[in-house]
Coordinates of C-alpha atoms in Angstrom, one line a residue:
Chain A
M27 CA -31.0 -15.7 21.3
S28 CA -27.2 -15.3 21.2
R29 CA -27.7 -12.3 18.9
R30 CA -29.9 -10.6 21.5
V31 CA -27.3 -11.3 24.2
L32 CA -24.6 -9.8 21.9
T33 CA -26.7 -6.8 21.1
M34 CA -27.3 -6.1 24.8
F35 CA -23.6 -6.6 25.4
M36 CA -22.7 -4.1 22.7
I37 CA -25.1 -1.5 24.1
I38 CA -23.6 -1.8 27.6
F39 CA -20.1 -1.7 26.1
V40 CA -20.7 1.6 24.3
I41 CA -22.4 3.1 27.4
F42 CA -19.4 2.1 29.5
L43 CA -17.1 3.6 27.0
Y44 CA -18.8 6.9 27.0
A45 CA -20.1 7.2 30.6
P46 CA -17.0 8.8 32.1
T47 CA -16.7 11.3 29.3
L48 CA -20.3 12.5 29.8
L49 CA -19.3 13.7 33.3
L50 CA -17.1 16.3 31.7
P51 CA -19.8 18.6 30.4
I52 CA -22.0 17.9 33.5
F53 CA -19.5 19.2 36.0
A54 CA -18.2 21.9 33.7
F55 CA -21.5 23.7 34.1
N56 CA -22.2 22.7 37.7
D57 CA -22.4 25.5 40.2
S58 CA -20.1 24.0 42.9
S59 CA -16.4 23.7 43.3
I60 CA -16.8 20.2 44.6
I61 CA -17.1 17.5 42.0
S62 CA -20.0 15.3 43.3
F63 CA -23.6 14.5 42.9
P64 CA -26.3 15.8 43.5
L65 CA -25.7 18.8 41.2
S66 CA -26.3 22.2 42.6
G67 CA -27.1 24.5 39.7
F68 CA -26.1 25.8 36.3
T69 CA -23.2 28.2 35.8
L70 CA -21.0 29.6 33.1
N71 CA -18.4 30.9 35.5
W72 CA -15.9 28.0 35.0
L73 CA -16.1 28.5 31.2
K74 CA -15.6 32.3 31.7
S75 CA -12.7 31.7 34.1
L76 CA -10.7 30.2 31.2
G77 CA -10.7 33.4 29.2
A78 CA -8.8 35.1 32.0
A79 CA -6.0 32.5 32.3
E80 CA -2.9 33.9 30.5
E81 CA -0.9 30.7 30.9
L82 CA -3.7 28.7 29.4
R83 CA -3.8 30.8 26.3
K84 CA 0.0 30.4 25.8
A85 CA -0.2 26.7 26.3
A86 CA -3.1 26.5 23.7
G87 CA -0.9 28.4 21.3
T88 CA 2.0 26.1 21.8
S89 CA -0.2 23.1 21.4
L90 CA -1.6 24.4 18.1
I91 CA 1.8 25.0 16.6
I92 CA 3.1 21.6 17.7
A93 CA 0.0 19.8 16.5
S94 CA 0.0 21.6 13.1
V95 CA 3.7 21.1 12.4
S96 CA 3.7 17.5 13.6
S97 CA 0.6 16.5 11.6
I98 CA 2.0 18.0 8.4
I99 CA 5.4 16.3 8.7
A100 CA 3.9 13.0 9.8
T101 CA 1.5 13.1 6.8
M102 CA 4.4 13.9 4.4
L103 CA 6.5 11.0 5.8
G104 CA 3.3 8.8 5.7
L105 CA 2.7 9.6 2.1
L106 CA 6.3 8.7 1.1
A107 CA 6.2 5.5 3.2
T108 CA 2.8 4.4 1.9
S109 CA 3.5 5.2 -1.7
A110 CA 6.7 3.1 -1.5
T111 CA 5.1 0.1 0.3
V112 CA 1.8 -0.1 -1.5
R113 CA 3.2 0.1 -5.0
Y114 CA 6.8 -1.2 -5.1
Q115 CA 8.6 -4.3 -4.1
F116 CA 12.1 -3.7 -2.8
P117 CA 14.6 -5.4 -0.5
G118 CA 14.3 -4.7 3.2
K119 CA 10.6 -3.7 2.8
G120 CA 9.4 -5.6 5.8
F121 CA 12.1 -4.2 8.0
A122 CA 11.5 -0.7 6.9
I123 CA 7.7 -0.9 7.6
G124 CA 8.4 -2.5 10.9
A125 CA 10.8 0.2 12.0
I126 CA 8.4 3.0 10.9
M127 CA 5.3 1.4 12.6
L128 CA 7.2 0.4 15.8
P129 CA 6.2 3.5 17.8
M130 CA 2.6 2.3 17.7
F131 CA 3.6 -0.7 19.8
L132 CA 6.2 0.9 22.1
P133 CA 5.3 2.4 25.5
E134 CA 5.3 6.2 25.1
I135 CA 7.5 6.6 28.1
I136 CA 10.3 4.7 26.3
I137 CA 10.1 7.1 23.3
G138 CA 10.0 10.0 25.8
V139 CA 13.0 9.0 27.9
S140 CA 15.1 7.9 24.9
L141 CA 14.6 11.3 23.2
L142 CA 15.2 13.0 26.5
T143 CA 18.5 11.2 27.0
V144 CA 19.7 12.3 23.6
V145 CA 18.7 15.9 24.3
L146 CA 20.4 15.8 27.6
L147 CA 23.6 14.2 26.3
A148 CA 23.8 16.5 23.3
G149 CA 23.3 19.5 25.5
F150 CA 20.3 20.7 23.6
K151 CA 17.6 22.7 25.3
L152 CA 14.1 21.2 25.6
S153 CA 11.7 23.1 23.4
I154 CA 8.7 22.8 21.1
Y155 CA 11.1 21.2 18.5
T156 CA 11.9 18.3 20.8
I157 CA 8.2 17.7 21.3
I158 CA 7.5 17.9 17.6
M159 CA 10.1 15.2 16.9
G160 CA 8.4 12.9 19.4
H161 CA 5.0 13.6 18.1
V162 CA 5.9 13.1 14.4
L163 CA 7.3 9.7 15.5
I164 CA 4.0 8.6 17.1
C165 CA 1.7 10.2 14.5
T166 CA 3.3 8.7 11.4
P167 CA 2.1 5.1 12.0
F168 CA -1.5 6.3 12.3
C169 CA -1.2 8.5 9.2
I170 CA 0.2 5.5 7.3
A171 CA -2.7 3.3 8.4
I172 CA -5.2 5.9 7.0
L173 CA -3.3 6.7 3.8
R174 CA -2.8 3.0 3.0
S175 CA -6.5 2.5 2.3
S176 CA -6.5 5.5 0.0
F177 CA -3.5 4.2 -1.9
Q178 CA -4.9 0.7 -2.1
Q179 CA -8.1 2.0 -3.6
L180 CA -6.3 4.1 -6.2
D181 CA -6.4 2.7 -9.7
P182 CA -2.8 2.5 -11.0
S183 CA -3.9 2.8 -14.6
L184 CA -4.8 6.4 -14.1
E185 CA -1.2 7.2 -13.2
E186 CA 0.1 5.1 -16.0
A187 CA -2.1 6.9 -18.4
S188 CA -0.7 10.2 -17.2
L189 CA 2.9 9.0 -17.6
D190 CA 2.2 7.5 -21.0
L191 CA 0.8 10.9 -22.1
G192 CA 4.2 12.5 -21.2
E193 CA 3.6 14.0 -17.8
S194 CA 6.6 13.9 -15.4
R195 CA 6.4 11.8 -12.2
I196 CA 6.1 15.0 -10.1
N197 CA 3.3 16.4 -12.2
T198 CA 1.5 13.0 -12.3
F199 CA 1.6 13.0 -8.5
R200 CA 0.5 16.6 -8.3
R201 CA -2.3 16.5 -10.9
V202 CA -3.5 12.9 -10.8
T203 CA -2.5 11.1 -7.6
L204 CA -2.9 13.9 -5.1
P205 CA -6.4 15.0 -6.0
L206 CA -7.6 11.4 -5.9
I207 CA -6.2 10.7 -2.5
M208 CA -6.8 14.2 -1.1
P209 CA -9.6 13.2 1.3
G210 CA -7.2 10.6 2.8
V211 CA -4.5 13.2 3.1
V212 CA -6.8 15.6 4.9
S213 CA -8.1 12.8 7.1
S214 CA -4.5 11.9 8.0
L215 CA -3.7 15.5 8.8
L216 CA -6.7 15.7 11.1
I217 CA -5.9 12.5 12.9
G218 CA -2.3 13.6 13.4
F219 CA -3.4 16.9 14.7
T220 CA -5.8 15.3 17.1
I221 CA -3.2 12.8 18.4
S222 CA -0.6 15.5 18.9
L223 CA -3.0 17.9 20.6
D224 CA -4.0 15.2 23.1
E225 CA -0.6 13.6 23.7
F226 CA 0.7 14.0 27.2
V227 CA 3.5 11.5 28.1
I228 CA 6.0 12.5 25.5
A229 CA 5.2 16.2 25.8
F230 CA 5.7 15.9 29.6
F231 CA 9.2 14.5 29.2
L232 CA 10.3 16.8 26.4
S233 CA 8.7 20.1 27.2
G234 CA 10.9 22.9 28.4
T235 CA 9.6 26.3 29.5
E236 CA 6.7 26.2 27.1
P237 CA 4.1 23.6 28.3
T238 CA 1.5 22.1 25.9
L239 CA -2.1 22.1 26.7
P240 CA -2.1 18.6 28.3
V241 CA 1.0 19.5 30.3
Y242 CA -0.7 22.7 31.5
I243 CA -3.8 20.7 32.5
W244 CA -1.6 18.2 34.4
S245 CA -0.1 21.1 36.4
Q246 CA -3.6 22.3 37.3
L247 CA -4.9 18.9 38.5
R248 CA -2.9 19.4 41.7
F249 CA -5.2 22.3 42.8
P250 CA -8.6 21.1 43.9
Q251 CA -10.1 24.6 43.4
R252 CA -9.1 24.6 39.7
I253 CA -10.8 21.3 38.9
P254 CA -14.1 22.8 37.7
S255 CA -12.2 25.1 35.3
V256 CA -10.2 22.1 34.1
M257 CA -13.5 20.3 33.5
A258 CA -14.7 23.3 31.4
L259 CA -11.4 23.2 29.4
G260 CA -11.7 19.5 29.0
T261 CA -15.2 20.0 27.6
L262 CA -14.0 22.5 25.0
L263 CA -11.1 20.1 24.0
L264 CA -13.6 17.2 23.8
I265 CA -15.8 19.1 21.4
L266 CA -12.8 20.1 19.3
S267 CA -11.6 16.5 19.0
V268 CA -15.0 15.2 18.1
V269 CA -15.4 17.8 15.4
L270 CA -12.0 17.0 14.0
L271 CA -12.6 13.3 14.1
T272 CA -16.0 13.6 12.5
L273 CA -14.6 15.7 9.7
S274 CA -11.8 13.2 9.2
E275 CA -14.4 10.3 9.0
L276 CA -16.6 12.1 6.6
L277 CA -13.7 12.8 4.3
R278 CA -12.5 9.2 4.5
R279 CA -16.0 8.0 3.5
R280 CA -16.2 10.5 0.7
S281 CA -12.8 9.3 -0.5
A282 CA -13.9 5.6 -0.3
R283 CA -17.1 6.4 -2.3
R284 CA -15.2 8.4 -4.9
L285 CA -12.8 5.5 -5.3
D286 CA -15.8 3.2 -5.5
Q287 CA -15.1 1.0 -2.6
K288 CA -17.1 0.1 0.5
A289 CA -16.6 2.3 3.5
T290 CA -16.4 -0.1 6.4
S291 CA -12.7 -0.4 6.8
G292 CA -12.5 2.3 9.4
A293 CA -9.7 4.6 10.5
L294 CA -7.4 1.7 11.3
Chain B
M167 CA 23.3 -8.2 -1.0
I168 CA 21.9 -7.0 -4.3
K169 CA 23.8 -4.2 -5.9
S170 CA 21.8 -1.2 -6.7
A171 CA 22.6 -1.4 -10.4
Q172 CA 20.8 -4.8 -10.5
L173 CA 17.7 -3.4 -8.9
D174 CA 14.9 -2.7 -11.3
S175 CA 13.5 0.8 -11.5
D176 CA 10.5 0.0 -9.3
A177 CA 12.6 -1.2 -6.4
R178 CA 14.8 1.9 -6.7
R179 CA 11.8 4.1 -6.7
G180 CA 10.4 2.3 -3.6
L181 CA 13.7 2.6 -1.8
S182 CA 14.1 6.2 -2.6
Q183 CA 10.6 7.0 -1.3
I184 CA 11.0 5.0 1.9
S185 CA 14.4 6.4 2.7
L186 CA 13.2 9.6 4.2
P187 CA 10.6 8.2 6.7
L188 CA 13.0 5.3 7.5
A189 CA 15.8 7.8 8.1
F190 CA 13.5 9.7 10.4
S191 CA 12.6 6.6 12.4
V192 CA 16.2 5.4 12.6
L193 CA 17.5 8.9 13.7
L194 CA 14.8 9.6 16.2
L195 CA 13.9 6.1 17.5
A196 CA 16.6 3.5 16.8
A197 CA 19.6 5.9 17.6
P198 CA 18.0 7.3 20.8
L199 CA 17.2 3.7 21.9
A200 CA 20.8 2.7 21.4
I201 CA 21.9 5.8 23.3
L202 CA 19.5 4.9 26.1
L203 CA 21.1 1.4 26.2
A204 CA 24.5 2.9 26.4
M205 CA 23.3 5.2 29.2
S206 CA 22.1 2.3 31.2
F207 CA 25.7 1.0 31.5
W208 CA 27.0 4.3 32.9
T209 CA 26.7 6.0 36.3
Q210 CA 25.6 9.5 37.3
D211 CA 26.7 11.4 40.3
F212 CA 24.4 14.4 40.6
L213 CA 25.2 16.1 37.2
T214 CA 28.4 14.4 36.2
L215 CA 28.2 11.3 34.0
D216 CA 30.8 8.5 34.5
R217 CA 31.1 6.6 31.2
T218 CA 32.9 3.6 32.5
F219 CA 31.0 0.4 31.7
T220 CA 29.1 -1.1 34.6
L221 CA 26.3 -3.5 35.1
A222 CA 25.4 -1.9 38.5
N223 CA 22.2 -0.3 37.3
F224 CA 20.8 -3.6 36.0
K225 CA 21.9 -5.4 39.1
E226 CA 20.1 -2.8 41.2
T227 CA 17.0 -3.0 39.0
W228 CA 16.7 -6.8 39.3
T229 CA 17.8 -7.3 43.0
S230 CA 16.5 -4.2 44.9
P231 CA 13.2 -5.2 46.5
I232 CA 11.4 -1.9 45.7
Y233 CA 12.2 -2.1 41.9
R234 CA 11.4 -5.8 41.8
T235 CA 8.0 -5.2 43.6
L236 CA 7.2 -2.3 41.2
M237 CA 8.3 -4.4 38.1
L238 CA 6.3 -7.5 39.1
R239 CA 3.2 -5.4 40.0
S240 CA 3.4 -3.5 36.7
L241 CA 3.6 -6.9 34.9
K242 CA 0.6 -8.2 36.9
I243 CA -1.5 -5.1 36.2
S244 CA -0.6 -5.2 32.5
I245 CA -1.6 -8.8 32.2
I246 CA -4.9 -8.3 34.0
V247 CA -5.7 -5.2 32.0
T248 CA -4.9 -7.0 28.7
V249 CA -7.0 -10.1 29.6
L250 CA -9.9 -7.8 30.6
T251 CA -9.6 -5.5 27.6
V252 CA -9.2 -8.2 24.9
G253 CA -11.9 -10.4 26.6
L254 CA -14.4 -7.6 26.5
A255 CA -13.3 -6.3 23.1
Y256 CA -13.7 -9.7 21.4
P257 CA -17.5 -10.0 21.8
A258 CA -17.8 -6.3 20.8
A259 CA -15.8 -6.9 17.6
Y260 CA -17.8 -10.1 17.0
Y261 CA -21.0 -8.2 17.2
M262 CA -19.7 -5.5 14.9
S263 CA -18.5 -7.9 12.3
F264 CA -21.1 -10.8 12.4
V265 CA -24.3 -9.4 13.9
A266 CA -24.5 -5.7 13.0
P267 CA -26.1 -4.9 9.6
N268 CA -23.6 -3.9 7.0
N269 CA -24.8 -0.3 6.7
R270 CA -24.2 0.2 10.5
K271 CA -20.6 -1.0 10.6
A272 CA -18.8 2.2 9.6
M273 CA -20.9 4.1 12.2
L274 CA -20.0 1.6 14.9
V275 CA -16.3 1.7 14.1
F276 CA -16.5 5.5 14.3
L277 CA -18.4 5.3 17.6
I278 CA -15.7 3.1 19.1
T279 CA -12.8 5.2 17.8
I280 CA -13.9 8.6 19.1
P281 CA -13.2 8.0 22.8
F282 CA -9.7 6.6 22.1
W283 CA -8.6 9.9 20.5
T284 CA -10.2 12.3 22.9
S285 CA -8.5 13.7 26.0
Y286 CA -6.5 10.8 27.4
L287 CA -5.5 12.9 30.5
M288 CA -9.1 14.0 31.1
R289 CA -10.5 10.4 30.8
I290 CA -8.1 9.2 33.4
F291 CA -8.8 12.1 35.7
L292 CA -12.5 11.5 35.4
W293 CA -12.0 8.0 36.8
K294 CA -10.3 9.7 39.8
V295 CA -13.4 11.9 40.0
I296 CA -15.6 8.8 39.8
L297 CA -13.8 6.5 42.2
G298 CA -12.2 8.9 44.7
F299 CA -13.0 9.1 48.4
N300 CA -15.2 12.2 47.7
G301 CA -15.9 11.0 44.2
V302 CA -19.1 10.5 42.2
V303 CA -19.7 7.0 43.4
N304 CA -19.0 7.5 47.1
G305 CA -20.5 11.0 47.2
S306 CA -23.7 9.9 45.5
L307 CA -24.0 6.7 47.6
I308 CA -23.5 8.7 50.8
G309 CA -25.8 11.5 49.6
L310 CA -28.5 9.0 48.8
G311 CA -28.1 7.4 52.2
F312 CA -26.9 3.9 51.0
I313 CA -23.6 4.0 52.9
D314 CA -22.2 6.1 55.8
T315 CA -18.4 6.0 55.0
P316 CA -16.8 6.0 51.6
L317 CA -16.1 2.5 50.1
D318 CA -12.3 2.3 50.3
W319 CA -11.8 -0.7 48.1
I320 CA -12.7 1.3 44.9
S321 CA -10.3 4.3 45.5
Y322 CA -6.6 4.8 45.2
N323 CA -5.5 1.2 44.7
Q324 CA -4.6 -1.3 42.1
F325 CA -8.3 -2.0 41.4
A326 CA -8.8 1.6 40.4
V327 CA -5.7 1.4 38.2
I328 CA -7.0 -1.7 36.5
I329 CA -10.5 -0.3 35.8
T330 CA -9.1 3.0 34.5
L331 CA -6.5 1.4 32.2
S332 CA -8.9 -1.2 30.8
H333 CA -11.4 1.5 30.0
A334 CA -8.7 3.6 28.3
W335 CA -7.5 0.7 26.1
L336 CA -10.9 -0.9 25.2
P337 CA -11.4 0.9 21.8
F338 CA -7.9 0.1 20.7
A339 CA -8.4 -3.6 21.3
V340 CA -11.7 -3.7 19.4
L341 CA -10.4 -2.4 16.1
P342 CA -7.7 -4.9 15.2
I343 CA -10.0 -7.8 16.1
F344 CA -12.8 -6.3 14.0
V345 CA -10.5 -5.8 11.0
V346 CA -9.4 -9.4 11.0
M347 CA -12.9 -10.7 11.5
E348 CA -14.1 -8.8 8.5
K349 CA -11.7 -10.9 6.4
V350 CA -13.1 -14.2 7.6
N351 CA -14.5 -15.9 4.5
R352 CA -18.2 -16.2 5.2
S353 CA -18.6 -19.2 2.9
Y354 CA -16.5 -21.3 5.3
L355 CA -19.2 -20.7 7.9
E356 CA -22.0 -21.7 5.5
A357 CA -20.1 -24.8 4.4
A358 CA -19.7 -25.8 8.1
Q359 CA -23.4 -25.2 8.6
D360 CA -24.3 -27.3 5.6
L361 CA -22.1 -30.1 6.9
G362 CA -23.9 -30.1 10.2
D363 CA -21.7 -28.1 12.6
T364 CA -23.5 -26.5 15.5
P365 CA -23.1 -22.7 15.9
F366 CA -20.7 -23.3 18.7
Q367 CA -18.6 -25.8 16.7
R368 CA -18.5 -23.3 13.8
F369 CA -17.2 -20.6 16.2
R370 CA -14.6 -22.8 17.8
R371 CA -13.3 -24.4 14.6
I372 CA -13.5 -21.5 12.1
T373 CA -14.2 -18.0 13.5
L374 CA -11.9 -18.3 16.6
P375 CA -8.8 -19.7 14.9
L376 CA -9.2 -17.3 11.9
S377 CA -9.7 -14.3 14.2
M378 CA -6.6 -15.1 16.3
P379 CA -4.3 -12.8 14.4
G380 CA -6.5 -9.9 15.4
V381 CA -6.5 -11.1 19.1
V382 CA -2.7 -11.2 18.9
A383 CA -2.5 -7.7 17.5
A384 CA -4.9 -6.4 20.1
T385 CA -3.0 -8.1 22.9
L386 CA 0.4 -6.6 21.8
I387 CA -1.1 -3.2 21.2
V388 CA -2.5 -3.1 24.8
F389 CA 0.0 -5.2 26.8
I390 CA 3.3 -3.6 25.8
P391 CA 2.3 0.1 26.1
T392 CA 0.4 -0.5 29.4
I393 CA 3.5 -1.1 31.3
G394 CA 4.7 2.4 30.4
D395 CA 1.7 4.3 31.7
Y396 CA 2.4 6.5 34.6
V397 CA -0.5 9.0 34.6
T398 CA -3.0 6.4 35.7
P399 CA -1.1 5.0 38.7
K400 CA -0.2 8.6 39.7
L401 CA -3.8 9.9 39.5
V402 CA -5.8 6.9 40.7
G403 CA -3.3 4.4 42.1
G404 CA -2.5 5.7 45.6
P405 CA 0.8 4.5 47.2
D406 CA -0.2 0.8 46.6
G407 CA -0.9 1.2 42.9
L408 CA 2.3 2.9 41.7
M409 CA 3.9 1.2 38.7
I410 CA 7.4 1.0 37.3
A411 CA 6.9 4.0 35.0
N412 CA 6.4 6.3 38.0
M413 CA 9.9 5.2 39.2
I414 CA 11.4 5.8 35.8
E415 CA 10.0 9.3 35.8
I416 CA 11.4 9.9 39.3
Q417 CA 14.9 8.7 38.2
F418 CA 14.9 10.9 35.1
K419 CA 13.3 14.0 36.6
N420 CA 13.8 14.4 40.3
A421 CA 16.5 11.9 41.3
N422 CA 18.9 12.9 38.5
N423 CA 19.8 9.3 37.9
A424 CA 19.2 8.9 34.2
P425 CA 21.3 5.8 34.0
L426 CA 19.3 3.9 36.6
G427 CA 16.1 5.2 34.9
A428 CA 17.4 3.9 31.5
A429 CA 18.1 0.5 33.1
L430 CA 14.6 0.4 34.6
A431 CA 12.9 1.4 31.3
L432 CA 14.8 -1.1 29.2
S433 CA 14.3 -3.9 31.8
A434 CA 10.6 -3.2 31.8
L435 CA 10.5 -3.2 28.0
L436 CA 12.5 -6.5 27.9
L437 CA 10.2 -8.1 30.5
V438 CA 7.0 -7.3 28.6
S439 CA 8.5 -8.1 25.2
S440 CA 9.5 -11.5 26.5
V441 CA 6.0 -12.2 27.9
A442 CA 4.5 -11.0 24.6
G443 CA 6.9 -13.2 22.7
I444 CA 5.8 -16.3 24.7
F445 CA 2.2 -15.4 24.0
V446 CA 2.8 -15.1 20.3
W447 CA 4.7 -18.5 20.3
L448 CA 1.8 -20.2 22.2
N449 CA -0.7 -18.8 19.7
R450 CA 1.4 -20.2 16.8
R451 CA 1.2 -23.6 18.4
Y452 CA -2.5 -23.3 18.9
L453 CA -3.1 -22.3 15.3
K454 CA -0.9 -25.1 14.1
A455 CA -2.9 -27.6 16.2
E456 CA -6.1 -26.2 14.6
G457 CA -4.6 -26.5 11.2
A458 CA -5.2 -22.8 10.4
A459 CA -1.6 -21.7 10.1

């Protein structure tokens, strides 16, 4: 009885979660500039209109650079932090983890305005570098959450064997550890990339003359006649994120299988 | 303090590896927060900063009616959103952990995670499309002849803000609760059953207390960041649904009064952190009373 109620609840829950998102592709291909039912017909015009938008292409380029650089730096910092916390005991460990994970629990606006304050006081110019700093800060905790499960499943005796056989620490990491945790690393890169690509609040406060894709979308939302094109753009971004997240999940599962553990722990 | 010479090689290695990420977070988070705090004690006249210490910004934040209204409204909305989100997430996490077959769990986690990481801005905008005066709900109801004039209680108000924010945070609330539930030792439940507990008693005395850490994590992860959201109030809130983050943005961007913006931001953070602290404390007392802590 209660199982059936819970199952029903779960089905409604998932539908509620996805319902708004499903409107995106519907209106992206709807032949009307007004977003409302009933639908009036199928069109590819909104999708085609994106190709002509010069600013959009620039914003997409900026976002790709920021997302790539942020995810690489965040994953490297995440690797160091995870390796240190999973394998070693040292004084101040709790404090260090807390400080590094804190951005996960802070309102993004606080991170945005505090970095903005520093930039303003120091007389720096807002640029893609300031956005990258903010994005690395918020991506790192998620990368750590993913890498942690890879490191926890890693058998330490393999590294010890390599060290006993005379390999240096660097070579052991490169030839033993890294190949074993590679799926986790790629998964962390993909998650970092997705978060940065999608992030708006920090980018809005820290962007100068080069807007990111979400900041560009935000500027378009003010014009009702642009809304269908924004829906088309949103659909493309949605597909991209789903592809990246699916890849990341498949890699995570492969990693879990390779390290002979069950694969239910999820991305968090 | 332990001198570094006395640390064993493991601790030294750990410290050297953590130093870079820690330095990054100190440099880009702790230091900017400290500077934000300093800024909140200064004054700004157009573009010139006066660095004499003053509490004027905090006085204005806590006494001016408009800031107080915004602050209390933001707190109220955050609390409602958190209760709704965690309340709906709990049964979902329960289903995933205790009802769903083992081979479906990973798929469910993935299904729940996807919406959280896809187009935050678009998801909020879609709620404007759904709930607006000419939106999907009103347009469709009028088109189908059920109503003549748009339902105004669903558009551009605090109701719309609460629905939108709850929807945005749901996935994030499910995961921490699920992770903790997965760690609940199933043999306790069997033991309770063998000793004659009803399913409800088992839930109240074992599953609920043991899953509380997940509830606390979900609460903190939703409650604190919600107060800083300014996209949702701006897109779906109307004049009545604006929150403190909108005022912070105005002070930093348009009004050129960063010190007041800093005071508003830090006051909001202090307010939610205190409420969150009280919640964590109450939870400890509950767990102690249940003998689970």
